[in-house]
Amino acid sequence: MTLATLAAGVVQVVGGVLGAPAIVGLIQHLKARLQGRRGPSVLQPYRELRRLWGKSGVTPEPHTFIYTVAPAVAAASTILALLLLPIGGHGPDWGLGHDALVLIGLLALARFAITLAAWDTTSGFALMGGARDLMFSVFVEGLLLLVLVLLALPLHSTDLLSMSHAATLPEVWSRPAHWAAAVAFCLVIVAETGRQPVDNPDTHLELTMVHEGPLLEYAGRELAYLQWSAAAKHWIMLVLACELVIPNPVSFAAQVAVLGGGVLLLSVALAVCETVQAKMRVLRVPLLLGSGVALCLLGLASWFAGGGG
Amino acid sequence: MPLHSWLPRAHPLAPAHISALMSGVMIKLALYGLVRVLFDWLAPPGLWVGITLMAVGALSCLGGVLYALMQHELKRLLAFHSIENVGIVALGLGASLVFADIGQPRWSAIAFAAALLHALNHALFKGLLFLGAGAFAKAVGGLELDRLGGLLRRMPWTGATFALGAMAIAGLPPLNGFASEWLTLQSLLHLGLASQMGVAFAGALATAALAGTAALAVYCFVKVIGLVLLGLPRRAECAQAREVPVGMRASMVFLAASCVALGVLPGLLVPTLAALGPGRVTLHEAAGLNIPGTGSLPTLVLALALVALVGALVRLARSRRAAPAPTWTCGQPPAAGLQWTSAGFTKPLRLVLEALLRPRRELRVIASSGVVEALAYQAEVPHLFDTLLYGPVSRGALRGARIARRVQSGSLRTYLIYLLALLGVLLALARTGVLG
């Protein structure tokens, strides 16, 4: 194992498990500043997690073991998804491979567990959010797969490491297919992390919730798992964007610097986007994602117009 | 699709174990015929056959799962899922033909293996789901989704195996449905990377269609598990449901175990299946699926890691005491009548796809002197293939038959005249040399 792989492994675990809540904190903080408020500190999510960790739970009646296991399943599949991510084009082999489709499958498993828990409590608010989340996922997964086709074109592989390597090739700068994938991936980020205009993460009105809805009945450590998973999903999506979409330098150290800067920049972009954009109607979101699909197909056409591989 | 109209009607009428055999074996006979004809007799059948097969497959899997989502009866819903899964198999077979045609024998064999593996997996989890449906029908009588609920507590064995089968058919890791869908998706995605533009577009569109199908299947089975197994019982029979006898349980446990085994060790089977395909390609055997051009799917490690992590996290969370409290429903106690319905859960999608699905709804308000006395509401999602294709065709056929019937008067003399007239016409034609 080379030093770079080892360092990548450390970033995977430390950045993903410990650093992810800071992204959410940063976005919240910046958003408050942009709106002229002082806002909570960047470390607020950590404080909330600590508070939740010390609290006892609440088990709603009725419930079955599915309600109890769901937060653990969501957190476990998110942890495994973290370990598949490339960091600076490297990543230790945890025995899990580095396949993009496996990562999507793990995220789907987390979503399945959370929405099933919503059914288990019979809470109408939870199901409202769950049903919307599943409806979005149909369009998000279709779009995400098209983005992956575009990003896999240069090296003919869905291995995240080689896809990340493809982003270091100098010619990606001049390929419209790559930029189409970049724009479409931005839509995927917004939808998957539940940010405006798709979903409003700061809402306290149950009727408008999407991703928070199924979390309503949870408390204590189980809620801590779910909140951490939501934060870790930000990390996963932003790191994927930086590794696969942003053109990267070749050397490992420079790549890690680009990764850090990219995650920071994208967090700022999300905060700005949330400040200037109102939440859109739930039923219009598929239209937004559909425009991403059209863009991807244009990108594919441009690939062949440019002479292919 | 579009020759599928009989299936959702046939399944609810058959007993559960026959339904299990129907979806497991009978539907596969058609696929066997397809494989024999396309891969044996007509080989190589040409590019357009593969692309057409993929188009039909994509239509079947998207259409099948979309209509499955709109069903409110368990066996009818499962029947639509058979259409979806056969569509996925057809996508794999089509991709295999296309790969063979563009000179990629290795991927052709992989796509072929994916199709066969999915056919086998479908037989397992669909058999399991139909047996489970049969057990529920025996315990509570009637499989209307909106009149079940809470069965996981009453029937833990049936419930747990049914939930496992639902996870498998929804294509979630680490079960067998994920392994074969992963393999199919990989082959479609690599078709999207081909250097021919038309083939690449077909591959990319099929990839997106299959991804959408997988997400829709998750949506559908979240609904099924939620309505059947979780929540409060919506009927007295559900509250007193009894677990089925050991014999029925044993067969379900066996099928569930096979789903897990094939999910964890698909790599032992795939090389054999790939060797059956065109190109006679050999892949090396391992527990997981390690295919060049992918990041590999180490199913065994993935499953073990998931189970271990979930176990550890549950233990950590459970070390705290938890107080029971009723679910918050704005202050009133949770009641069976307040629970969500099948139609309610799928409403967001129905609204988004309104132009495509064309749902029918009818609201009647009976009011007398300004006071609403009664409300009647009816809604359904008509099956468009029935209303727009088979309805007109069968009506046209009946009308044609009515016209043709006029010729048959039933009198012998008329028929003799027909014969003489025909003879005369034939003689005349022979004389003029038309008949040679």
PDB file of C-alpha atoms in Angstrom, chain A residues 54-304:
ATOM      1  CA  GLY A  54     -26.766  11.456  25.462  1.00  0.00           C
ATOM      2  CA  LYS A  55     -30.562  11.346  25.328  1.00  0.00           C
ATOM      3  CA  SER A  56     -32.798   8.353  25.803  1.00  0.00           C
ATOM      4  CA  GLY A  57     -34.983   7.284  22.894  1.00  0.00           C
ATOM      5  CA  VAL A  58     -38.712   7.147  22.304  1.00  0.00           C
ATOM      6  CA  THR A  59     -40.397   4.126  20.786  1.00  0.00           C
ATOM      7  CA  PRO A  60     -43.687   5.008  19.151  1.00  0.00           C
ATOM      8  CA  GLU A  61     -46.662   2.668  19.350  1.00  0.00           C
ATOM      9  CA  PRO A  62     -47.233   0.784  17.100  1.00  0.00           C
ATOM     10  CA  HIS A  63     -43.835  -0.281  15.841  1.00  0.00           C
ATOM     11  CA  THR A  64     -41.932  -3.432  14.903  1.00  0.00           C
ATOM     12  CA  PHE A  65     -38.247  -4.329  14.694  1.00  0.00           C
ATOM     13  CA  ILE A  66     -38.087  -2.598  11.305  1.00  0.00           C
ATOM     14  CA  TYR A  67     -38.406   0.791  13.018  1.00  0.00           C
ATOM     15  CA  THR A  68     -35.568  -0.115  15.379  1.00  0.00           C
ATOM     16  CA  VAL A  69     -33.218  -1.442  12.710  1.00  0.00           C
ATOM     17  CA  ALA A  70     -33.874   1.203  10.030  1.00  0.00           C
ATOM     18  CA  PRO A  71     -31.541   3.973  11.354  1.00  0.00           C
ATOM     19  CA  ALA A  72     -28.734   1.446  11.768  1.00  0.00           C
ATOM     20  CA  VAL A  73     -29.262   0.137   8.223  1.00  0.00           C
ATOM     21  CA  ALA A  74     -29.254   3.687   6.856  1.00  0.00           C
ATOM     22  CA  ALA A  75     -26.092   4.598   8.758  1.00  0.00           C
ATOM     23  CA  ALA A  76     -24.333   1.311   7.913  1.00  0.00           C
ATOM     24  CA  SER A  77     -24.981   1.557   4.195  1.00  0.00           C
ATOM     25  CA  THR A  78     -23.870   5.196   4.259  1.00  0.00           C
ATOM     26  CA  ILE A  79     -20.616   4.182   5.992  1.00  0.00           C
ATOM     27  CA  LEU A  80     -19.964   1.529   3.350  1.00  0.00           C
ATOM     28  CA  ALA A  81     -20.730   4.072   0.624  1.00  0.00           C
ATOM     29  CA  LEU A  82     -18.119   6.410   2.191  1.00  0.00           C
ATOM     30  CA  LEU A  83     -15.508   3.699   1.884  1.00  0.00           C
ATOM     31  CA  LEU A  84     -16.096   3.343  -1.864  1.00  0.00           C
ATOM     32  CA  LEU A  85     -15.256   6.995  -2.574  1.00  0.00           C
ATOM     33  CA  PRO A  86     -12.041   7.888  -4.356  1.00  0.00           C
ATOM     34  CA  ILE A  87      -9.923  10.527  -2.614  1.00  0.00           C
ATOM     35  CA  GLY A  88      -7.488  12.266  -4.937  1.00  0.00           C
ATOM     36  CA  GLY A  89      -7.813   9.368  -7.354  1.00  0.00           C
ATOM     37  CA  HIS A  90      -6.773   6.864  -4.701  1.00  0.00           C
ATOM     38  CA  GLY A  91      -8.602   4.711  -2.242  1.00  0.00           C
ATOM     39  CA  PRO A  92      -7.602   1.697  -0.180  1.00  0.00           C
ATOM     40  CA  ASP A  93      -9.245  -1.568  -1.146  1.00  0.00           C
ATOM     41  CA  TRP A  94     -11.413  -2.369   1.849  1.00  0.00           C
ATOM     42  CA  GLY A  95     -12.513  -5.510   0.039  1.00  0.00           C
ATOM     43  CA  LEU A  96     -15.528  -3.592  -1.190  1.00  0.00           C
ATOM     44  CA  GLY A  97     -14.303  -2.577  -4.616  1.00  0.00           C
ATOM     45  CA  HIS A  98     -14.940   0.919  -5.954  1.00  0.00           C
ATOM     46  CA  ASP A  99     -17.955   0.477  -8.154  1.00  0.00           C
ATOM     47  CA  ALA A 100     -20.248   3.433  -8.877  1.00  0.00           C
ATOM     48  CA  LEU A 101     -23.366   1.278  -9.170  1.00  0.00           C
ATOM     49  CA  VAL A 102     -22.707  -0.411  -5.838  1.00  0.00           C
ATOM     50  CA  LEU A 103     -22.580   3.044  -4.268  1.00  0.00           C
ATOM     51  CA  ILE A 104     -25.964   3.885  -5.791  1.00  0.00           C
ATOM     52  CA  GLY A 105     -27.342   0.566  -4.539  1.00  0.00           C
ATOM     53  CA  LEU A 106     -26.177   1.325  -0.993  1.00  0.00           C
ATOM     54  CA  LEU A 107     -27.812   4.749  -1.051  1.00  0.00           C
ATOM     55  CA  ALA A 108     -31.025   3.112  -2.306  1.00  0.00           C
ATOM     56  CA  LEU A 109     -30.863   0.674   0.617  1.00  0.00           C
ATOM     57  CA  ALA A 110     -30.629   3.585   3.058  1.00  0.00           C
ATOM     58  CA  ARG A 111     -33.635   5.256   1.448  1.00  0.00           C
ATOM     59  CA  PHE A 112     -35.590   1.983   1.531  1.00  0.00           C
ATOM     60  CA  ALA A 113     -34.915   1.529   5.265  1.00  0.00           C
ATOM     61  CA  ILE A 114     -35.956   5.084   6.167  1.00  0.00           C
ATOM     62  CA  THR A 115     -39.187   5.092   4.161  1.00  0.00           C
ATOM     63  CA  LEU A 116     -40.117   1.670   5.510  1.00  0.00           C
ATOM     64  CA  ALA A 117     -39.729   3.010   9.032  1.00  0.00           C
ATOM     65  CA  ALA A 118     -42.188   5.728   8.071  1.00  0.00           C
ATOM     66  CA  TRP A 119     -44.797   3.067   7.339  1.00  0.00           C
ATOM     67  CA  ASP A 120     -43.989   1.339  10.599  1.00  0.00           C
ATOM     68  CA  THR A 121     -45.024   4.263  12.793  1.00  0.00           C
ATOM     69  CA  THR A 122     -48.228   4.897  10.745  1.00  0.00           C
ATOM     70  CA  SER A 123     -47.389   8.595  10.953  1.00  0.00           C
ATOM     71  CA  GLY A 124     -49.030  10.456   8.090  1.00  0.00           C
ATOM     72  CA  PHE A 125     -46.412  13.204   8.055  1.00  0.00           C
ATOM     73  CA  ALA A 126     -43.599  10.689   7.783  1.00  0.00           C
ATOM     74  CA  LEU A 127     -45.266   8.938   4.855  1.00  0.00           C
ATOM     75  CA  MET A 128     -45.886  12.225   3.090  1.00  0.00           C
ATOM     76  CA  GLY A 129     -42.162  12.881   3.054  1.00  0.00           C
ATOM     77  CA  GLY A 130     -41.307   9.278   2.273  1.00  0.00           C
ATOM     78  CA  ALA A 131     -43.616   9.092  -0.745  1.00  0.00           C
ATOM     79  CA  ARG A 132     -42.141  12.298  -2.177  1.00  0.00           C
ATOM     80  CA  ASP A 133     -38.606  11.115  -1.558  1.00  0.00           C
ATOM     81  CA  LEU A 134     -39.270   7.855  -3.413  1.00  0.00           C
ATOM     82  CA  MET A 135     -40.931   9.728  -6.267  1.00  0.00           C
ATOM     83  CA  PHE A 136     -37.855  11.953  -6.655  1.00  0.00           C
ATOM     84  CA  SER A 137     -35.560   8.941  -6.496  1.00  0.00           C
ATOM     85  CA  VAL A 138     -37.088   7.505  -9.690  1.00  0.00           C
ATOM     86  CA  PHE A 139     -35.945  10.509 -11.690  1.00  0.00           C
ATOM     87  CA  VAL A 140     -32.716  11.088  -9.767  1.00  0.00           C
ATOM     88  CA  GLU A 141     -31.486   7.540 -10.334  1.00  0.00           C
ATOM     89  CA  GLY A 142     -32.271   7.650 -14.036  1.00  0.00           C
ATOM     90  CA  LEU A 143     -30.386  10.942 -14.368  1.00  0.00           C
ATOM     91  CA  LEU A 144     -27.475   9.777 -12.215  1.00  0.00           C
ATOM     92  CA  LEU A 145     -26.975   6.703 -14.398  1.00  0.00           C
ATOM     93  CA  LEU A 146     -26.868   8.860 -17.534  1.00  0.00           C
ATOM     94  CA  VAL A 147     -24.267  11.093 -15.874  1.00  0.00           C
ATOM     95  CA  LEU A 148     -22.248   7.978 -15.095  1.00  0.00           C
ATOM     96  CA  VAL A 149     -22.434   6.867 -18.742  1.00  0.00           C
ATOM     97  CA  LEU A 150     -20.973  10.236 -19.776  1.00  0.00           C
ATOM     98  CA  LEU A 151     -18.238  10.119 -17.142  1.00  0.00           C
ATOM     99  CA  ALA A 152     -17.342   6.510 -17.962  1.00  0.00           C
ATOM    100  CA  LEU A 153     -16.900   7.298 -21.665  1.00  0.00           C
ATOM    101  CA  PRO A 154     -13.183   8.221 -21.661  1.00  0.00           C
ATOM    102  CA  LEU A 155     -11.864   5.102 -19.920  1.00  0.00           C
ATOM    103  CA  HIS A 156     -14.781   2.680 -20.422  1.00  0.00           C
ATOM    104  CA  SER A 157     -15.086   1.818 -16.756  1.00  0.00           C
ATOM    105  CA  THR A 158     -17.506   2.352 -13.892  1.00  0.00           C
ATOM    106  CA  ASP A 159     -14.684   1.891 -11.399  1.00  0.00           C
ATOM    107  CA  LEU A 160     -14.706   5.111  -9.386  1.00  0.00           C
ATOM    108  CA  LEU A 161     -10.910   5.161  -9.250  1.00  0.00           C
ATOM    109  CA  SER A 162     -10.482   5.070 -13.006  1.00  0.00           C
ATOM    110  CA  MET A 163     -13.386   7.488 -13.487  1.00  0.00           C
ATOM    111  CA  SER A 164     -11.540   9.832 -11.177  1.00  0.00           C
ATOM    112  CA  HIS A 165      -8.400   9.194 -13.206  1.00  0.00           C
ATOM    113  CA  ALA A 166     -10.315  10.204 -16.347  1.00  0.00           C
ATOM    114  CA  ALA A 167     -10.880  13.629 -14.787  1.00  0.00           C
ATOM    115  CA  THR A 168      -7.106  14.177 -14.664  1.00  0.00           C
ATOM    116  CA  LEU A 169      -6.765  13.808 -18.423  1.00  0.00           C
ATOM    117  CA  PRO A 170      -6.038  17.247 -19.930  1.00  0.00           C
ATOM    118  CA  GLU A 171      -8.568  16.788 -22.754  1.00  0.00           C
ATOM    119  CA  VAL A 172     -11.631  16.723 -20.459  1.00  0.00           C
ATOM    120  CA  TRP A 173     -11.440  20.530 -20.387  1.00  0.00           C
ATOM    121  CA  SER A 174     -12.390  20.650 -24.052  1.00  0.00           C
ATOM    122  CA  ARG A 175     -15.156  18.069 -24.034  1.00  0.00           C
ATOM    123  CA  PRO A 176     -18.773  19.272 -23.984  1.00  0.00           C
ATOM    124  CA  ALA A 177     -19.829  15.801 -22.796  1.00  0.00           C
ATOM    125  CA  HIS A 178     -17.893  16.338 -19.575  1.00  0.00           C
ATOM    126  CA  TRP A 179     -19.433  19.736 -18.936  1.00  0.00           C
ATOM    127  CA  ALA A 180     -22.911  18.423 -19.661  1.00  0.00           C
ATOM    128  CA  ALA A 181     -22.264  15.745 -17.065  1.00  0.00           C
ATOM    129  CA  ALA A 182     -21.031  18.425 -14.638  1.00  0.00           C
ATOM    130  CA  VAL A 183     -24.208  20.498 -14.915  1.00  0.00           C
ATOM    131  CA  ALA A 184     -26.453  17.429 -14.663  1.00  0.00           C
ATOM    132  CA  PHE A 185     -24.517  16.237 -11.639  1.00  0.00           C
ATOM    133  CA  CYS A 186     -25.237  19.557  -9.920  1.00  0.00           C
ATOM    134  CA  LEU A 187     -28.945  18.788 -10.255  1.00  0.00           C
ATOM    135  CA  VAL A 188     -28.333  15.348  -8.748  1.00  0.00           C
ATOM    136  CA  ILE A 189     -26.470  16.930  -5.812  1.00  0.00           C
ATOM    137  CA  VAL A 190     -29.306  19.324  -5.046  1.00  0.00           C
ATOM    138  CA  ALA A 191     -31.930  16.582  -5.223  1.00  0.00           C
ATOM    139  CA  GLU A 192     -29.988  13.928  -3.333  1.00  0.00           C
ATOM    140  CA  THR A 193     -28.889  16.163  -0.476  1.00  0.00           C
ATOM    141  CA  GLY A 194     -32.388  17.615  -0.130  1.00  0.00           C
ATOM    142  CA  ARG A 195     -31.428  21.251  -0.686  1.00  0.00           C
ATOM    143  CA  GLN A 196     -33.479  24.072  -2.140  1.00  0.00           C
ATOM    144  CA  PRO A 197     -35.076  24.353  -4.652  1.00  0.00           C
ATOM    145  CA  VAL A 198     -35.934  20.638  -4.317  1.00  0.00           C
ATOM    146  CA  ASP A 199     -36.417  20.452  -0.578  1.00  0.00           C
ATOM    147  CA  ASN A 200     -35.993  22.877   2.298  1.00  0.00           C
ATOM    148  CA  PRO A 201     -33.848  21.289   5.026  1.00  0.00           C
ATOM    149  CA  ASP A 202     -34.635  24.045   7.555  1.00  0.00           C
ATOM    150  CA  THR A 203     -38.392  23.703   7.404  1.00  0.00           C
ATOM    151  CA  HIS A 204     -40.354  23.028  10.556  1.00  0.00           C
ATOM    152  CA  LEU A 205     -43.649  22.642   8.720  1.00  0.00           C
ATOM    153  CA  GLU A 206     -44.352  18.915   8.451  1.00  0.00           C
ATOM    154  CA  LEU A 207     -46.583  19.309   5.415  1.00  0.00           C
ATOM    155  CA  THR A 208     -43.728  20.531   3.251  1.00  0.00           C
ATOM    156  CA  MET A 209     -41.106  18.062   4.390  1.00  0.00           C
ATOM    157  CA  VAL A 210     -39.431  15.584   2.082  1.00  0.00           C
ATOM    158  CA  HIS A 211     -36.257  14.185   3.590  1.00  0.00           C
ATOM    159  CA  GLU A 212     -36.984  15.161   7.216  1.00  0.00           C
ATOM    160  CA  GLY A 213     -40.502  13.738   7.245  1.00  0.00           C
ATOM    161  CA  PRO A 214     -39.613  10.122   8.039  1.00  0.00           C
ATOM    162  CA  LEU A 215     -37.313  11.316  10.848  1.00  0.00           C
ATOM    163  CA  LEU A 216     -40.095  12.946  12.850  1.00  0.00           C
ATOM    164  CA  GLU A 217     -40.753  10.137  15.337  1.00  0.00           C
ATOM    165  CA  TYR A 218     -37.114   9.361  16.052  1.00  0.00           C
ATOM    166  CA  ALA A 219     -35.181  10.541  19.081  1.00  0.00           C
ATOM    167  CA  GLY A 220     -31.905   9.899  20.866  1.00  0.00           C
ATOM    168  CA  ARG A 221     -29.136   7.930  19.260  1.00  0.00           C
ATOM    169  CA  GLU A 222     -31.334   6.683  16.437  1.00  0.00           C
ATOM    170  CA  LEU A 223     -32.013  10.260  15.368  1.00  0.00           C
ATOM    171  CA  ALA A 224     -28.291  10.936  15.670  1.00  0.00           C
ATOM    172  CA  TYR A 225     -27.622   8.113  13.164  1.00  0.00           C
ATOM    173  CA  LEU A 226     -30.139   9.535  10.740  1.00  0.00           C
ATOM    174  CA  GLN A 227     -28.876  13.109  11.024  1.00  0.00           C
ATOM    175  CA  TRP A 228     -25.330  11.947  10.563  1.00  0.00           C
ATOM    176  CA  SER A 229     -26.371   9.921   7.500  1.00  0.00           C
ATOM    177  CA  ALA A 230     -27.975  13.004   5.979  1.00  0.00           C
ATOM    178  CA  ALA A 231     -24.755  14.969   6.567  1.00  0.00           C
ATOM    179  CA  ALA A 232     -22.621  12.126   5.208  1.00  0.00           C
ATOM    180  CA  LYS A 233     -24.704  12.135   2.049  1.00  0.00           C
ATOM    181  CA  HIS A 234     -23.590  15.737   1.482  1.00  0.00           C
ATOM    182  CA  TRP A 235     -19.987  14.570   1.816  1.00  0.00           C
ATOM    183  CA  ILE A 236     -20.517  11.659  -0.596  1.00  0.00           C
ATOM    184  CA  MET A 237     -22.151  13.791  -3.263  1.00  0.00           C
ATOM    185  CA  LEU A 238     -19.717  16.697  -3.012  1.00  0.00           C
ATOM    186  CA  VAL A 239     -16.658  14.423  -3.028  1.00  0.00           C
ATOM    187  CA  LEU A 240     -17.993  12.558  -6.054  1.00  0.00           C
ATOM    188  CA  ALA A 241     -18.512  15.887  -7.816  1.00  0.00           C
ATOM    189  CA  CYS A 242     -14.950  17.010  -7.049  1.00  0.00           C
ATOM    190  CA  GLU A 243     -13.368  13.705  -7.967  1.00  0.00           C
ATOM    191  CA  LEU A 244     -15.288  12.815 -11.103  1.00  0.00           C
ATOM    192  CA  VAL A 245     -16.480  16.063 -12.589  1.00  0.00           C
ATOM    193  CA  ILE A 246     -14.034  18.870 -11.745  1.00  0.00           C
ATOM    194  CA  PRO A 247     -10.935  18.515 -13.908  1.00  0.00           C
ATOM    195  CA  ASN A 248      -8.095  17.465 -11.619  1.00  0.00           C
ATOM    196  CA  PRO A 249      -4.302  17.838 -11.593  1.00  0.00           C
ATOM    197  CA  VAL A 250      -2.224  14.668 -11.735  1.00  0.00           C
ATOM    198  CA  SER A 251      -0.294  14.712  -8.458  1.00  0.00           C
ATOM    199  CA  PHE A 252      -1.978  13.332  -5.362  1.00  0.00           C
ATOM    200  CA  ALA A 253      -1.284  16.286  -3.060  1.00  0.00           C
ATOM    201  CA  ALA A 254      -2.659  18.762  -5.595  1.00  0.00           C
ATOM    202  CA  GLN A 255      -5.690  16.541  -6.098  1.00  0.00           C
ATOM    203  CA  VAL A 256      -6.454  16.486  -2.393  1.00  0.00           C
ATOM    204  CA  ALA A 257      -6.110  20.277  -2.327  1.00  0.00           C
ATOM    205  CA  VAL A 258      -8.546  20.530  -5.239  1.00  0.00           C
ATOM    206  CA  LEU A 259     -10.866  18.170  -3.386  1.00  0.00           C
ATOM    207  CA  GLY A 260     -10.820  20.308  -0.222  1.00  0.00           C
ATOM    208  CA  GLY A 261     -11.272  23.521  -2.146  1.00  0.00           C
ATOM    209  CA  GLY A 262     -13.988  21.979  -4.282  1.00  0.00           C
ATOM    210  CA  VAL A 263     -16.019  20.721  -1.319  1.00  0.00           C
ATOM    211  CA  LEU A 264     -15.741  24.157   0.281  1.00  0.00           C
ATOM    212  CA  LEU A 265     -16.706  25.928  -2.921  1.00  0.00           C
ATOM    213  CA  LEU A 266     -19.674  23.660  -3.564  1.00  0.00           C
ATOM    214  CA  SER A 267     -20.897  24.162   0.014  1.00  0.00           C
ATOM    215  CA  VAL A 268     -20.779  27.917  -0.530  1.00  0.00           C
ATOM    216  CA  ALA A 269     -22.604  27.452  -3.829  1.00  0.00           C
ATOM    217  CA  LEU A 270     -25.325  25.433  -2.099  1.00  0.00           C
ATOM    218  CA  ALA A 271     -25.714  28.145   0.548  1.00  0.00           C
ATOM    219  CA  VAL A 272     -25.975  30.892  -2.078  1.00  0.00           C
ATOM    220  CA  CYS A 273     -28.404  28.833  -4.128  1.00  0.00           C
ATOM    221  CA  GLU A 274     -30.564  28.293  -1.041  1.00  0.00           C
ATOM    222  CA  THR A 275     -30.604  31.994  -0.329  1.00  0.00           C
ATOM    223  CA  VAL A 276     -31.619  33.180  -3.758  1.00  0.00           C
ATOM    224  CA  GLN A 277     -33.890  30.304  -4.757  1.00  0.00           C
ATOM    225  CA  ALA A 278     -37.330  29.607  -3.361  1.00  0.00           C
ATOM    226  CA  LYS A 279     -38.435  26.025  -2.963  1.00  0.00           C
ATOM    227  CA  MET A 280     -40.193  24.807  -6.072  1.00  0.00           C
ATOM    228  CA  ARG A 281     -43.434  22.844  -6.223  1.00  0.00           C
ATOM    229  CA  VAL A 282     -42.862  19.165  -5.550  1.00  0.00           C
ATOM    230  CA  LEU A 283     -44.472  18.207  -8.830  1.00  0.00           C
ATOM    231  CA  ARG A 284     -42.119  20.423 -10.835  1.00  0.00           C
ATOM    232  CA  VAL A 285     -38.968  18.729  -9.610  1.00  0.00           C
ATOM    233  CA  PRO A 286     -39.169  15.886 -12.184  1.00  0.00           C
ATOM    234  CA  LEU A 287     -39.243  18.552 -14.885  1.00  0.00           C
ATOM    235  CA  LEU A 288     -36.007  20.018 -13.544  1.00  0.00           C
ATOM    236  CA  LEU A 289     -34.392  16.595 -13.471  1.00  0.00           C
ATOM    237  CA  GLY A 290     -35.789  15.853 -16.937  1.00  0.00           C
ATOM    238  CA  SER A 291     -33.894  18.853 -18.290  1.00  0.00           C
ATOM    239  CA  GLY A 292     -30.781  17.184 -16.870  1.00  0.00           C
ATOM    240  CA  VAL A 293     -31.617  14.038 -18.840  1.00  0.00           C
ATOM    241  CA  ALA A 294     -31.932  16.067 -22.045  1.00  0.00           C
ATOM    242  CA  LEU A 295     -28.596  17.718 -21.306  1.00  0.00           C
ATOM    243  CA  CYS A 296     -26.927  14.327 -20.811  1.00  0.00           C
ATOM    244  CA  LEU A 297     -28.246  13.049 -24.137  1.00  0.00           C
ATOM    245  CA  LEU A 298     -26.943  16.199 -25.827  1.00  0.00           C
ATOM    246  CA  GLY A 299     -23.615  15.533 -24.151  1.00  0.00           C
ATOM    247  CA  LEU A 300     -23.588  12.001 -25.525  1.00  0.00           C
ATOM    248  CA  ALA A 301     -24.350  13.331 -29.011  1.00  0.00           C
ATOM    249  CA  SER A 302     -21.539  15.865 -28.677  1.00  0.00           C
ATOM    250  CA  TRP A 303     -19.158  13.059 -27.800  1.00  0.00           C
ATOM    251  CA  PHE A 304     -19.792  11.414 -31.163  1.00  0.00           C
TER     252      PHE A 304
END
